[in-house]
Coordinates of C-alpha atoms and ligand atoms in Angstrom, one line a residue:
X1 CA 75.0 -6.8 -7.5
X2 CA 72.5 -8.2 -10.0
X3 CA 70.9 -10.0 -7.6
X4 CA 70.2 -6.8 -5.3
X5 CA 68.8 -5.2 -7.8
X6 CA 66.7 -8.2 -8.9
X7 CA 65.5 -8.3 -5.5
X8 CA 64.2 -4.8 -4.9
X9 CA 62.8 -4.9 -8.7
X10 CA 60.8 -7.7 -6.9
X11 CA 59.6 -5.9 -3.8
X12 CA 58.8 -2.9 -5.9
X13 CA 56.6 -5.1 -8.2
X14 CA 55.0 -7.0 -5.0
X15 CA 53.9 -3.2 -3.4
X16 CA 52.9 -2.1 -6.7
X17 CA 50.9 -5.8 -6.7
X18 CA 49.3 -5.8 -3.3
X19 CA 48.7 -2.4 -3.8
X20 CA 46.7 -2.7 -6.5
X21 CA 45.1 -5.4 -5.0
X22 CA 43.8 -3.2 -2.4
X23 CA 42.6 -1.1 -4.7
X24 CA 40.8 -3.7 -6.0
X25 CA 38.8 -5.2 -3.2
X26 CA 38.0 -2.2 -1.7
X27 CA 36.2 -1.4 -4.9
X28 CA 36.8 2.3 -4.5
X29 CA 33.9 3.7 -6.6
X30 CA 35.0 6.6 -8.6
X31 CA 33.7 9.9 -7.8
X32 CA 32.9 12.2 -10.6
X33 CA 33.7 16.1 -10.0
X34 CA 32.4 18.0 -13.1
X35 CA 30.7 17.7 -16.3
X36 CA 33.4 17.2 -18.3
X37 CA 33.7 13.7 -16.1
X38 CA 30.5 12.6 -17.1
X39 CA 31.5 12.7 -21.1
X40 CA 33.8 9.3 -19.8
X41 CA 30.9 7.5 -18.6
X42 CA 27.7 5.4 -20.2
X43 CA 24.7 6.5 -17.8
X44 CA 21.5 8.1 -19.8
X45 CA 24.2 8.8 -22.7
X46 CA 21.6 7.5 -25.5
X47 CA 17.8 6.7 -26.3
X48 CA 16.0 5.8 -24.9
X49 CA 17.7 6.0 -21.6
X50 CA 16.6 8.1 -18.8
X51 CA 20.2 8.5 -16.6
X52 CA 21.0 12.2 -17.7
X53 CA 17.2 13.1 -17.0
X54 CA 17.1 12.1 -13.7
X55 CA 20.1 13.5 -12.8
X56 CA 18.6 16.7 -14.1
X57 CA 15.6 16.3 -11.8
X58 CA 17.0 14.9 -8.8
X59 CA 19.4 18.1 -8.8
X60 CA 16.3 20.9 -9.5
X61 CA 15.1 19.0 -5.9
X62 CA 18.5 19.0 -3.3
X63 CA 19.9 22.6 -1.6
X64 CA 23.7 22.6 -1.5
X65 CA 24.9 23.9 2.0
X66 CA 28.1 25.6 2.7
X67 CA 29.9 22.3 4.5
X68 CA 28.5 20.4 1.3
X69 CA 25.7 18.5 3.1
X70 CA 22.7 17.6 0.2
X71 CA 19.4 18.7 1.6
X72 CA 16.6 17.1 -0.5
X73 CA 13.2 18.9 -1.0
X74 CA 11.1 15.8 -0.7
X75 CA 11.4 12.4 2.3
X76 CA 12.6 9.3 0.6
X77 CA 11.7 7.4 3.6
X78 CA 8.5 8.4 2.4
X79 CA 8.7 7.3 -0.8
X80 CA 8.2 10.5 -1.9
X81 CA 8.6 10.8 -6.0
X82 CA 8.9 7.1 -6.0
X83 CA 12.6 6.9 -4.0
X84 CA 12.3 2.9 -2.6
X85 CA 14.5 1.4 0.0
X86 CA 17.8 -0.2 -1.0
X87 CA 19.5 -3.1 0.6
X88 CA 23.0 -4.2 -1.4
X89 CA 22.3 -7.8 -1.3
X90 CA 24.7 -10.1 0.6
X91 CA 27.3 -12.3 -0.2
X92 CA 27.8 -10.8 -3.8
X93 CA 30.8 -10.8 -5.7
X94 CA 31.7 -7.1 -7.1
X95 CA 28.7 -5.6 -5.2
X96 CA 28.3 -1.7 -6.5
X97 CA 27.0 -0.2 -3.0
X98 CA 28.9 -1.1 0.1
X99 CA 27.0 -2.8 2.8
X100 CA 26.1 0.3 5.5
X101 CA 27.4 -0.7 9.3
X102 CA 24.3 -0.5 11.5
X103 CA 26.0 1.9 13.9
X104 CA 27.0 4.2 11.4
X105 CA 23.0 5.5 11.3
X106 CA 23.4 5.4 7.0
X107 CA 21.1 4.1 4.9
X108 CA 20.4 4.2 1.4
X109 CA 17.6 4.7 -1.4
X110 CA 17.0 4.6 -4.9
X111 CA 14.8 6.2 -7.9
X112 CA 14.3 6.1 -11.4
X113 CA 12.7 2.2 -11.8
X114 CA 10.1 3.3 -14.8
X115 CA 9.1 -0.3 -14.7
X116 CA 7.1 0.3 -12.1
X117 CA 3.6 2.1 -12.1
X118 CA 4.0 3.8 -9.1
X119 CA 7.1 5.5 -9.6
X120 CA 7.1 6.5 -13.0
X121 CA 3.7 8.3 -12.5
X122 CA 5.4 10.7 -9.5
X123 CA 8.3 11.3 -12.2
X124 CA 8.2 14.6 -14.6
X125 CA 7.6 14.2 -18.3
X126 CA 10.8 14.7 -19.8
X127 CA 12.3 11.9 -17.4
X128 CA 9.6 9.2 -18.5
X129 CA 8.7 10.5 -22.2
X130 CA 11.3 8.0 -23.7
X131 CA 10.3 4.8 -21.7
X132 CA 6.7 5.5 -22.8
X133 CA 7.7 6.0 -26.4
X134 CA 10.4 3.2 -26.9
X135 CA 8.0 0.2 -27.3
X136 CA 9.5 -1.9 -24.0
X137 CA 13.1 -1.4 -25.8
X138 CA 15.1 -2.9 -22.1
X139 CA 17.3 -0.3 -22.4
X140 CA 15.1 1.9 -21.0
X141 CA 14.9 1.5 -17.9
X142 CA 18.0 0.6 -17.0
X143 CA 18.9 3.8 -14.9
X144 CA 19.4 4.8 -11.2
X145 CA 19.8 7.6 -8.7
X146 CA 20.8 6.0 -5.3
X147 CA 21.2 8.0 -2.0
X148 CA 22.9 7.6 1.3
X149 CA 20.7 9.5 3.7
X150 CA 21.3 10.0 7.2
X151 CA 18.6 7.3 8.8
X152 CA 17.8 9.5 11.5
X153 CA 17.4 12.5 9.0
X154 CA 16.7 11.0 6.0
X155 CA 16.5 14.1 4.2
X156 CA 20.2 15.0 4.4
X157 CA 22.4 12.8 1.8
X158 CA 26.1 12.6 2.3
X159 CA 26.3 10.6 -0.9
X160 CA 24.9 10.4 -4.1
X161 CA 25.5 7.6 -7.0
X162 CA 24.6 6.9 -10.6
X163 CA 24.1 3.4 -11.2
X164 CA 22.6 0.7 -13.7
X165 CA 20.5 -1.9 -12.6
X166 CA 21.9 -5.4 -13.7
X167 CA 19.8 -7.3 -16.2
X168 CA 18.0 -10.3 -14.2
X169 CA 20.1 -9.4 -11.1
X170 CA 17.1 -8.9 -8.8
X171 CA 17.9 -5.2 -7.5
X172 CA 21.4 -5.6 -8.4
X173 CA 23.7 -2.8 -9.7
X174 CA 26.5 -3.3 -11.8
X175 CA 29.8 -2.0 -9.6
X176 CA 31.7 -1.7 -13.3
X177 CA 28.9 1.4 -14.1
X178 CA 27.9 3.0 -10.8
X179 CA 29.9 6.6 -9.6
X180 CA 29.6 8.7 -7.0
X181 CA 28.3 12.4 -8.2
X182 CA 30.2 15.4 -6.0
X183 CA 28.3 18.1 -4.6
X184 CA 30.1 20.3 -7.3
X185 CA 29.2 18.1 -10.1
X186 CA 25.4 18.4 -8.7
X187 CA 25.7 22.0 -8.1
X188 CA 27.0 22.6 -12.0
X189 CA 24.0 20.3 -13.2
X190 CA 22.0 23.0 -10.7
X191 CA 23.5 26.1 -12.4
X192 CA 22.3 24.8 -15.8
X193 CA 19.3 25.0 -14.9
X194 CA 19.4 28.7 -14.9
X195 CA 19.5 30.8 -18.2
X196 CA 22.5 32.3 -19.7
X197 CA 22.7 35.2 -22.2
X198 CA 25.6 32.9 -24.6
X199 CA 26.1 35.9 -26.9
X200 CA 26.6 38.6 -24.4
X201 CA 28.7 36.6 -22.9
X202 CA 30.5 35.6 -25.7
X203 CA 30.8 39.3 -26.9
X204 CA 32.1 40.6 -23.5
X205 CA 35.2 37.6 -24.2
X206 CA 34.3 36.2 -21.0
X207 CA 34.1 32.2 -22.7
X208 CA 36.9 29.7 -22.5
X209 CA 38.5 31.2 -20.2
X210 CA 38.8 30.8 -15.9
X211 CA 37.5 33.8 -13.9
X212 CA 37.8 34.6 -10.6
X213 CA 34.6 34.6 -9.9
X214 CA 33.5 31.1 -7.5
X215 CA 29.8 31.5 -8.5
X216 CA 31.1 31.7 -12.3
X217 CA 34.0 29.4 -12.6
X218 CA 31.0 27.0 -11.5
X219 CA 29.3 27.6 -14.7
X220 CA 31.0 25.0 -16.9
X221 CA 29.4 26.6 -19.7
X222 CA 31.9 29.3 -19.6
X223 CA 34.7 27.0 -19.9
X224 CA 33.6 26.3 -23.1
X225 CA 35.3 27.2 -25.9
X226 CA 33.9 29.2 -28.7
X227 CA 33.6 26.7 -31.0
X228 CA 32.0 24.3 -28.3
X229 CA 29.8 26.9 -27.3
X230 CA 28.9 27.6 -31.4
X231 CA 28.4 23.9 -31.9
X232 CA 25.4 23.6 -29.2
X233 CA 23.8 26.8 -30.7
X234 CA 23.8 25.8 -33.9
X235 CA 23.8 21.9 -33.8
X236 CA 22.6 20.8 -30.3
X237 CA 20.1 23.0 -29.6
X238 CA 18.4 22.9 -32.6
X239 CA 18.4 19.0 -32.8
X240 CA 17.3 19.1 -29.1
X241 CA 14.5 22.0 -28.8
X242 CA 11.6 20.3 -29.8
X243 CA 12.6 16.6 -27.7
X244 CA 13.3 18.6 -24.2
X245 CA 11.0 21.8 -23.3
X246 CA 13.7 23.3 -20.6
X247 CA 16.9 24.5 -21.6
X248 CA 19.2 23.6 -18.7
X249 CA 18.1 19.6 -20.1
X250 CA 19.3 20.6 -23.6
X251 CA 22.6 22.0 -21.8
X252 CA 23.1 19.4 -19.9
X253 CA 22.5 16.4 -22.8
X254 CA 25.2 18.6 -24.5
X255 CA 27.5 18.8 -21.9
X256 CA 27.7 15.2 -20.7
X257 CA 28.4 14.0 -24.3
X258 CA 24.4 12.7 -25.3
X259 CA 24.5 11.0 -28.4
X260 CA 22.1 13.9 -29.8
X261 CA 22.4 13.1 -33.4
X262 CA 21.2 9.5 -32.9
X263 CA 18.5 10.8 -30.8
X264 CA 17.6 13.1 -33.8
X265 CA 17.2 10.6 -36.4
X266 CA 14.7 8.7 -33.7
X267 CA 13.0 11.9 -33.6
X268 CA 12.5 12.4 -37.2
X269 CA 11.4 8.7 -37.5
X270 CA 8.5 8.5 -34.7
X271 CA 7.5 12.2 -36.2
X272 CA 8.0 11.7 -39.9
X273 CA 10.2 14.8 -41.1
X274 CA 11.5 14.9 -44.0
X275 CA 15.1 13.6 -44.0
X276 CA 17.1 16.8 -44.8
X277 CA 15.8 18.8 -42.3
X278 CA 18.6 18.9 -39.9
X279 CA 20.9 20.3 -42.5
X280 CA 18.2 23.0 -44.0
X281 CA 19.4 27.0 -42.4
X282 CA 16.3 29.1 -41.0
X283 CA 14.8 29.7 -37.9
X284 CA 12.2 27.3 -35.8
X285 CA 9.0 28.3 -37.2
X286 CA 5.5 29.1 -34.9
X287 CA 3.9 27.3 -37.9
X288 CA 5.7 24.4 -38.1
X289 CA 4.9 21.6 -41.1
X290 CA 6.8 18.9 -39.1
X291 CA 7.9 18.7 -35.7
X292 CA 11.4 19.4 -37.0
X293 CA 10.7 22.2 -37.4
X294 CA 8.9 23.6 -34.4
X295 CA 9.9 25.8 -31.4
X296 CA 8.7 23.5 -28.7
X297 CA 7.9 19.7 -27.9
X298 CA 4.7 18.1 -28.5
X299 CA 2.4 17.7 -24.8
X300 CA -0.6 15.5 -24.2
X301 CA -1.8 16.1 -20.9
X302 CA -4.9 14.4 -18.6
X303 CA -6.1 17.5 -16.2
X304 CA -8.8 18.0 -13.9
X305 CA -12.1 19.2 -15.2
X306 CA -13.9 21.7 -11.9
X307 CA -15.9 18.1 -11.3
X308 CA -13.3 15.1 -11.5
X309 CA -13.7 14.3 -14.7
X310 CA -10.1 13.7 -17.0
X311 CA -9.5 16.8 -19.6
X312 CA -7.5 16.3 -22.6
X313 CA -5.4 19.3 -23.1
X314 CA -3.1 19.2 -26.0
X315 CA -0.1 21.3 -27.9
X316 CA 2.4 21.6 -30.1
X317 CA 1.0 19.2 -32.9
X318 CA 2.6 19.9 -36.5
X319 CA 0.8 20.0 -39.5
X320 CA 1.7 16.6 -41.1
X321 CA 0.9 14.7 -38.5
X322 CA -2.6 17.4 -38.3
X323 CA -3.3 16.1 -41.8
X324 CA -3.4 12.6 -41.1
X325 CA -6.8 12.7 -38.9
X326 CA -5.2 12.9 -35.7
X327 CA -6.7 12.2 -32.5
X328 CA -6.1 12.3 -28.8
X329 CA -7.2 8.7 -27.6
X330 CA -7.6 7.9 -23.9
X331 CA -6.8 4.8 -22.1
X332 CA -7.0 3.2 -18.7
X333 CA -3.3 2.8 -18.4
X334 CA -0.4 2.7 -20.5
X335 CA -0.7 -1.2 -21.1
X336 CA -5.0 -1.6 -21.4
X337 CA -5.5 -1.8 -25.0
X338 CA -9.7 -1.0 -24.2
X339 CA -10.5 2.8 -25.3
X340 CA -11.9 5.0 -22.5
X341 CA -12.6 8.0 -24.6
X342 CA -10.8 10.1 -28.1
X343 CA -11.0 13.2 -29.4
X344 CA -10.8 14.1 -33.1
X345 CA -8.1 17.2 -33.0
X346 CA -9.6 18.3 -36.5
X347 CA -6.7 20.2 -37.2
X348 CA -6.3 22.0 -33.9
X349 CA -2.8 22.6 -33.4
X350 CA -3.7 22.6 -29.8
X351 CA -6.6 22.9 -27.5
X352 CA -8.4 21.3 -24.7
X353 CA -11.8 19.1 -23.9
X354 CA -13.6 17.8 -21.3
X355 CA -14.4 14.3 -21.3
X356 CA -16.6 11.7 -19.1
X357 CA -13.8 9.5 -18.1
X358 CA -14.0 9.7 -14.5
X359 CA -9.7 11.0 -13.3
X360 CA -7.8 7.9 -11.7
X361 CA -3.9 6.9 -11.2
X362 CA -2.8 5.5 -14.2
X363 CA -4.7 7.5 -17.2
X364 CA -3.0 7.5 -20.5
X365 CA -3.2 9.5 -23.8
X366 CA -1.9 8.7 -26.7
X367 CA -1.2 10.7 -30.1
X368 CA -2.5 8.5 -33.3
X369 CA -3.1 8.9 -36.8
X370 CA -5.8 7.3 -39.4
X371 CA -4.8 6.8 -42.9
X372 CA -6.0 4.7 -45.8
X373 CA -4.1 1.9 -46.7
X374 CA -3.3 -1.6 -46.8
X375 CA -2.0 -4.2 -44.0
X376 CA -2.0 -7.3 -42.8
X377 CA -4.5 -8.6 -46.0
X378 CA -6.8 -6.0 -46.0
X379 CA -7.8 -2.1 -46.9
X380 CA -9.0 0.0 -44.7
X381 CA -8.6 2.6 -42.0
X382 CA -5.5 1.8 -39.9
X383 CA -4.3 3.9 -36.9
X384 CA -0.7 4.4 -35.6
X385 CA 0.5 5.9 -32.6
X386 CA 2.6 8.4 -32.9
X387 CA 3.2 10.2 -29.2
X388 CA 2.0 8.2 -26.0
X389 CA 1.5 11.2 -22.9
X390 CA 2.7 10.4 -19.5
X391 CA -0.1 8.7 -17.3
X392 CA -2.2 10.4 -14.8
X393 CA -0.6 10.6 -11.1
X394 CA -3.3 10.1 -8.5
X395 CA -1.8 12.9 -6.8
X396 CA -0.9 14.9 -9.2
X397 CA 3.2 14.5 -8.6
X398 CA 2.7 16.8 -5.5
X399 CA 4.1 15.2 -2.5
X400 CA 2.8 14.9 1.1
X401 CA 2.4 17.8 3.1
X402 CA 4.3 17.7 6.7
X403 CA 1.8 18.1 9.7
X404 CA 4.3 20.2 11.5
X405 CA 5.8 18.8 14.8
X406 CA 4.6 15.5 13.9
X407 CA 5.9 12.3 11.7
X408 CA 2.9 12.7 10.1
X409 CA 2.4 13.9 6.3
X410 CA -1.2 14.4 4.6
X411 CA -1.6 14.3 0.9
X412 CA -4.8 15.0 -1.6
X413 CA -5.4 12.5 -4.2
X414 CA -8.1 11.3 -6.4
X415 CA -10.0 7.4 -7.0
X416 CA -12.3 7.4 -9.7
X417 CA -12.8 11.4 -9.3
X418 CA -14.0 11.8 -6.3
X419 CA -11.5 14.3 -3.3
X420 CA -9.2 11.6 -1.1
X421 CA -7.0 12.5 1.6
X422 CA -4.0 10.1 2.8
X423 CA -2.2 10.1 5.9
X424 CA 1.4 9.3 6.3
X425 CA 2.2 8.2 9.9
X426 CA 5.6 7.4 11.1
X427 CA 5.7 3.1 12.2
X428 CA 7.4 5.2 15.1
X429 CA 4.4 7.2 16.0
X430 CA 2.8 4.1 17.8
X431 CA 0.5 6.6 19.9
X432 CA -1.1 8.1 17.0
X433 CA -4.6 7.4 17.6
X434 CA -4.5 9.1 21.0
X435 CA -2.6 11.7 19.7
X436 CA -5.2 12.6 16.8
X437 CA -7.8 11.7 18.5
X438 CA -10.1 14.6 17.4
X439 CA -8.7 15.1 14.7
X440 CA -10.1 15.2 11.2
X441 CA -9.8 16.3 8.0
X442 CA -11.9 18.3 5.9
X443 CA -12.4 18.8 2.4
X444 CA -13.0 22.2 1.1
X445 CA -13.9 23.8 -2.7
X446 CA -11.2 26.1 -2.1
X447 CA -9.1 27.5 -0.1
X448 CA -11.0 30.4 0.6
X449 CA -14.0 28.6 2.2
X450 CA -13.9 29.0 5.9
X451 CA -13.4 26.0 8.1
X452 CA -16.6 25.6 9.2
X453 CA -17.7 25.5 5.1
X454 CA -16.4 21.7 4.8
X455 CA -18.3 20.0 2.4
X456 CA -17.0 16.3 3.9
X457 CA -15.0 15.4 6.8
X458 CA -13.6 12.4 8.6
X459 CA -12.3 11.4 12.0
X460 CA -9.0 11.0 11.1
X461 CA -8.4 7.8 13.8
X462 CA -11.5 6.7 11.2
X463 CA -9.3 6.5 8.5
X464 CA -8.5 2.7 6.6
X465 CA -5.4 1.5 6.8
X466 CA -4.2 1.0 3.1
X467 CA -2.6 -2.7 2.2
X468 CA 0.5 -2.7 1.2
X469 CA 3.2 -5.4 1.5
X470 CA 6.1 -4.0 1.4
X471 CA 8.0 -4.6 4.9
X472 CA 10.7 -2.0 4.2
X473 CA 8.6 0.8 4.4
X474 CA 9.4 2.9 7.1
X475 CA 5.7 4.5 6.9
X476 CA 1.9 3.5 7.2
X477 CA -0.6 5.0 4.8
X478 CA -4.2 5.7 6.1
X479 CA -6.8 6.6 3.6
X480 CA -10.4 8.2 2.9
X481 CA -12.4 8.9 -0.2
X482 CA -15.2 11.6 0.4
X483 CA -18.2 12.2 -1.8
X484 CA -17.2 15.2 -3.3
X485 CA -15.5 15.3 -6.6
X486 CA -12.1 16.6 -7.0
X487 CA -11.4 19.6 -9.0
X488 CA -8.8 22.5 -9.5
X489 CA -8.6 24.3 -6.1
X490 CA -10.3 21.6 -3.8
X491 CA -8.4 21.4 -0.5
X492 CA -8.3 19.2 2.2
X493 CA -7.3 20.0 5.1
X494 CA -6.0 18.4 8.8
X495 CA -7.7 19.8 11.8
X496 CA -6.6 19.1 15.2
X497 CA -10.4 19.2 17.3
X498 CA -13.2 20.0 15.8
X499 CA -13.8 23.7 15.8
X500 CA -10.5 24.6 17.0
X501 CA -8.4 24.4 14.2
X502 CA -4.7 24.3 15.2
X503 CA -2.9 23.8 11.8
X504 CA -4.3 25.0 8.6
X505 CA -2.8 24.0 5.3
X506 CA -1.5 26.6 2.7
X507 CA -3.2 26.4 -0.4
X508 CA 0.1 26.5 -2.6
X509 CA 1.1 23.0 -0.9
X510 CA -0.4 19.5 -1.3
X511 CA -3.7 20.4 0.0
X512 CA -5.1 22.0 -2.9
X513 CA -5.5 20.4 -6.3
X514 CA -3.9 21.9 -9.1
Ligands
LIG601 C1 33.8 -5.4 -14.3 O1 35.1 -5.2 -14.6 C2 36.0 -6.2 -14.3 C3 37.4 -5.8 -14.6 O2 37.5 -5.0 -15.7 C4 35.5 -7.5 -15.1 O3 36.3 -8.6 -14.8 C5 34.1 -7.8 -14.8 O4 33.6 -8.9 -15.6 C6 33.2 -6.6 -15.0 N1 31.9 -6.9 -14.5 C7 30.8 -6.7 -15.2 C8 29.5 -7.0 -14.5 O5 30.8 -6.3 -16.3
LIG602 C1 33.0 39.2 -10.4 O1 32.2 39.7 -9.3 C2 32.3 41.1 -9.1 C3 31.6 41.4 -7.8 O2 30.8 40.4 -7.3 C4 31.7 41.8 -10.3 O3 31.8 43.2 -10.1 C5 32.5 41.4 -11.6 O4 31.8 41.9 -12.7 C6 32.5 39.8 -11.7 N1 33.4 39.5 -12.8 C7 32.9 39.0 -13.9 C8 33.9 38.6 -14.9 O5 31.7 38.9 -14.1
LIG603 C1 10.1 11.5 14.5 O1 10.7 10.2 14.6 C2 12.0 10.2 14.9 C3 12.6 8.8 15.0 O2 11.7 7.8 14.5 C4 12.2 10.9 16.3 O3 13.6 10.9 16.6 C5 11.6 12.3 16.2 O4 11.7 12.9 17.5 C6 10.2 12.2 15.8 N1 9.7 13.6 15.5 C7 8.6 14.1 16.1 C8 8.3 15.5 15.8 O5 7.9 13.4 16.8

């Protein structure tokens, strides 16, 4: 008898055993369904990293269809917005991604790598403003997006993932922190996006409880309860509103369980409030005397002048940082230590200025302050900076235009002002040349100028090949620079023969500069 028992005690143990063990090494990644999910988890959760940002963007940029397939706005495969191939390296113990089967047409790609130059300049602000600002803190760039797109479409995704990159561990994400995000969890991080009358809805009862309603039980801000909801009014979204500009950020920081009150206290720190300000009643003021205080974010911008020259444009600034003699300086990039150009903001709240600082990739302002005092030995004039801007994007974050029918993409840029066109071409679309063989493309000074009115053109089988040596890229990037200078509503655009154009390019896409 006791041995019976003692026996099947032991079977059940060795099922639960091997079962667990299966578990194990199939390294099931867990799949997150809603925000609530995310509250568990450590991705973007505190300054200055970038996780919960990204995950914002990347879900303003996919369409949801009915059978749940992810269409994305952009082409990785492209590198569009600074996506990058990703292969799970082989022979690693706890990999995160699982190696993709070569018949199983999969493959997968990554974003959110601030470390490099020429992805963090395709990125929005408010998803790079705290790996500018956090003085090379590793923590902040920690964070990933991965995809698994369908290789012969590659802009459909049947899977998405959060991930961290693992210190050292050469493109290496760490399998204890990466989960897969659910349609529905991106669709709710979509529906935040879009504004909500709280109070109404609060008055009309229809909070903290489940309606009928599909397209409103996806709101998870109704499932809130009142004092949740009360709490991001009155706490959140007042510690929030001047660090993130859009609302469905603010919503979503609050959701996923952000540490917002450490973020705060950075806040006050790089702006210099006074310490009690958090707790002080009264509405944002249009006149604020510290940043706490304000209705929006601080912006320092580089723009287009109308002849490819950078223009400082500016907002937001609060008074006591005003008082201190603060200026907009402008530098080459956000490491080059050499000033290009500044501008004395003289107590201008906000404003705007030409410079002589010719526009190219990589431009960076930066916030500072003067004041008397004394440091390392000496008195004098010492400067701090307070705010450092996003860098200039060659392109201005607009992404290649399609030339329809075609693997081809065009795209308007800028090199040291002057109007640039790049092609994209398909390494599959061997018989390009032939194929564009009178083909150009022509640069206009808007999009109202009739075709013949180019001011410069070029063969496009005339075009340089650009060097790049990165052998995963599934693209090959032809360039020109004209003679004429870039400016807001220059377009280029890709003629099939001379004369005869077959495709013309709509001004509201990449073709015409912002
Ligand atoms: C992941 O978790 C397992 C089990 O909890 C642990 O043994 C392992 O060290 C963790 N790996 C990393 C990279 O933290
Ligand atoms: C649910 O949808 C119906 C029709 O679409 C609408 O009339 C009703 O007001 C909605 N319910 C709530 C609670 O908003
Ligand atoms: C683009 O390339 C893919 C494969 O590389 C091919 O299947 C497709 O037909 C091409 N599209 C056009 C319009 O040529």
């Amino acid at each position: 008898m006791f041995s019976t028992v003692f026996i099947m005690e032991c079977r059940r143990l060795l099922w639960c055993f091997s079962f667990l063990v299966i578990g194990a090494s199939s390294s099931a990644i867990q799949m997150l369904f809603n925000t609530e999910d995310l509250k568990n988890i450590e991705f973007g959760h505190e300054y200055p990293r970038h996780g919960l940002l990204l995950l914002h963007w990347f879900a303003g940029h996919v369409f949801i269809s009915e059978t749940e397939d992810i269409q994305l706005d952009f082409n990785p495969e492209r590198r569009d917005y600074g996506f990058r191939y990703y292969k799970p390296p082989q022979n690693v113990q706890n990999m995160a991604l699982p190696q993709l089967d070569a018949s199983l047409d999969r493959v997968y790609y990554s974003v959110g790598s601030l470390g490099s130059e020429d992805i963090r300049t395709q990125l929005p602000p408010y998803v790079t403003q705290e790996f500018y600002n956090s003085n090379d803190n590793p923590r902040n760039d920690v964070d990933r997006i991965v995809v698994r797109v369908h290789k012969s479409n590659p802009t459909i995704a049947d899977k998405v993932y959060v991930t961290e990159s693992v210190k050292g561990g050469a493109g290496r994400f760490d399998l204890n922190k990466t989960y897969e995000i659910s349609s529905k969890l991106l669709k709710q991080v979509q529906i935040l996006q879009k504004p909500i009358d709280v109070l109404q809805a609060l008055a009309s009862g229809m909070f903290g409880q489940l309606d009928s309603n599909a397209t409103l039980s996806d709101d998870p801000r109704l499932k809130l309860s009142k004092e949740e909801l009360l709490n991001h009014l009155k706490h959140n979204e007042k510690r929030l509103k001047t660090i993130f500009e859009q609302p469905g950020v603010r919503w979503l920081l609050s959701l996923a369980g952000y540490d917002i009150d450490g973020r705060y206290e950075i806040h006050k720190q790089i702006w210099l409030c006074s310490t009690d300000e958090s707790d002080r009643p009264g509405e944002p003021s249009s006149d604020p005397k510290t940043m706490c205080e304000g209705q929006n974010p601080v912006k320092i911008e580089v723009k287009s002048t109308s002849d490819g020259y950078a223009k400082l444009i500016w907002s937001g600034i609060p008074k006591n940082i005003l008082q201190q003699e603060a200026s907009i300086v402008l530098f080459s990039s956000d490491t080059a230590s050499v000033l290009e150009t500044f501008e004395i903001l003289s107590g201008r709240e906000s404003g705007s200025t030409g410079t002589f600082v010719a526009l190219s990739n990589g431009l960076h302002p930066r916030l500072i302050t003067y004041s008397f005092g004394t440091g390392h030995g000496f008195i004098g004039l010492h400067y701090s900076v307070i705010w450092r801007g996003m860098q200039f994007d060659a392109a201005n974050r607009v992404i290649p235009t399609e030339i329809s029918g075609y693997n081809a993409s065009l795209q308007l840029y800028t090199v040291q002002g002057y109007a640039c066109a790049r092609l994209y071409i398909k390494k599959s679309f061997t018989d390009w040349k032939d194929v564009f063989q009178n083909s150009w493309v022509g640069f206009y000074t808007s999009e109202k100028d009739a075709v013949k009115n180019y001011q410069y053109y070029q063969w496009v089988t005339k075009f340089e090949e650009a060097d790049d040596e990165d052998e995963t890229k599934e693209y090959l990037i032809y360039q020109y620079q004209s003679s004429m200078s870039i400016g807001p509503g220059v377009q280029a655009r890709f003629l099939f023969s001379r004369g005869t154009p077959g495709y013309f390019s709509r001004c509201d896409v990449s073709f015409c500069w912002p």
